[in-house]
Structure formats: C-alpha cells, structure tokens
CSV table of C-alpha atoms in Angstrom, one decimal:
chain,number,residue,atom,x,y,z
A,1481,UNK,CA,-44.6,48.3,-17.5
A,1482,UNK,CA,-46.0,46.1,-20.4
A,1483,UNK,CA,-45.6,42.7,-20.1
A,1484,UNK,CA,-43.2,42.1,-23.0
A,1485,UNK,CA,-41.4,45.0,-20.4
A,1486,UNK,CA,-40.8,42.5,-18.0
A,1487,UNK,CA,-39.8,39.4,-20.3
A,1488,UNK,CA,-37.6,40.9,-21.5
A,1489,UNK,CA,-35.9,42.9,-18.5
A,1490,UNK,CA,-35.7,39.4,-17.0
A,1491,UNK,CA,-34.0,37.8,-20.6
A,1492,UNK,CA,-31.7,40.6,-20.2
A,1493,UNK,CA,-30.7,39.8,-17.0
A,1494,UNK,CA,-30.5,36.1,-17.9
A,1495,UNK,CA,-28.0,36.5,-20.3
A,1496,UNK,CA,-25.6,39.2,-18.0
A,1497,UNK,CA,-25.5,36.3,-16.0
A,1498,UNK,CA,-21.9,34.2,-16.2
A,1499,UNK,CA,-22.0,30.8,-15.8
A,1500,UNK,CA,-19.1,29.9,-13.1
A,1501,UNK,CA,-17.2,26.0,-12.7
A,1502,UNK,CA,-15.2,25.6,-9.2
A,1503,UNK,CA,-12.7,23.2,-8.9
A,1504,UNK,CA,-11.3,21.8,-6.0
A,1505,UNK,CA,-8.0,20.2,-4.6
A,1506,UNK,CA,-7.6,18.1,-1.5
A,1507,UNK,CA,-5.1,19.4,0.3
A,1508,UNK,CA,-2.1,16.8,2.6
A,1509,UNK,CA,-4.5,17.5,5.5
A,1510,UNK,CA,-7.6,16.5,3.7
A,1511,UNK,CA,-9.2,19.9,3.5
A,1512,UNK,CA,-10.6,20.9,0.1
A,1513,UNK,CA,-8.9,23.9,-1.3
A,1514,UNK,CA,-10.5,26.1,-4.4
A,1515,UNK,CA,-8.6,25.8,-7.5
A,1516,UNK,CA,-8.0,29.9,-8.3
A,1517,UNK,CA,-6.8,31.3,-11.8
A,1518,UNK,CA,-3.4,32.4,-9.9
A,1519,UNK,CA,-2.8,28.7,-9.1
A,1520,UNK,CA,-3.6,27.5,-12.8
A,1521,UNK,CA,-1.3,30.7,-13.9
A,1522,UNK,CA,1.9,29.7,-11.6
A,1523,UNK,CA,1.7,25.6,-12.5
A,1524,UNK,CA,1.6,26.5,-16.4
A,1525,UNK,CA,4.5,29.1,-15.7
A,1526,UNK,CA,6.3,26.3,-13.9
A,1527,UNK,CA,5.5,24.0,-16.9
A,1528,UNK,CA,6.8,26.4,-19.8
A,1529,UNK,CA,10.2,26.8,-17.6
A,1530,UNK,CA,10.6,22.7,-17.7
A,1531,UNK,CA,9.9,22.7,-20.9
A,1532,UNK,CA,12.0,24.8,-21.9
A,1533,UNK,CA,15.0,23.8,-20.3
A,1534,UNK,CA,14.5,19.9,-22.1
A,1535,UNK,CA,17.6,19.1,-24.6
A,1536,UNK,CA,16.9,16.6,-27.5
C-alpha cells in the first residue's frame, strides 16, 4: 500500500468518525445521571402540552 494509501485510509476514517457531547443531571441522591435523547424528547413533549393549553 502506497503511502498516500494510508493517508488517506486514515482521513477516511477520520471523517466517519462523529463527534459525541454527554450531558449530565444530578439526580435527588447526588448521583450523576446521562442526559438521553428520550429524556430531551419527553420534557419538550411535556412543554408543547403546557403550551398549548395557555389562554391569552
């Protein structure tokens, strides 16, 4: 395998690569909980409902 081969294999496999962001919540007992997509999903469900039941 030639050496511009192997650069760019590697650039390749660079790129397939995601970049991921964890978020955390302290639970009442202290312990740290990971923030999942389901959570975010169920508060802005919960949000849309409240919203939509405000009368001006």
């Amino acid at each position: 395998m030639s050496m511009s081969q192997v650069v760019s294999n590697k650039s390749l496999k660079a790129l397939d690569h995601k970049p991921t962001q964890k978020g955390y919540i302290v639970d009442e007992q202290g312990k740290e909980v990971q923030i999942t997509a389901a959570m975010i999903r169920s508060v802005c469900h919960q949000l849309l409902n409240q919203c939509r039941s405000i009368k001006n």
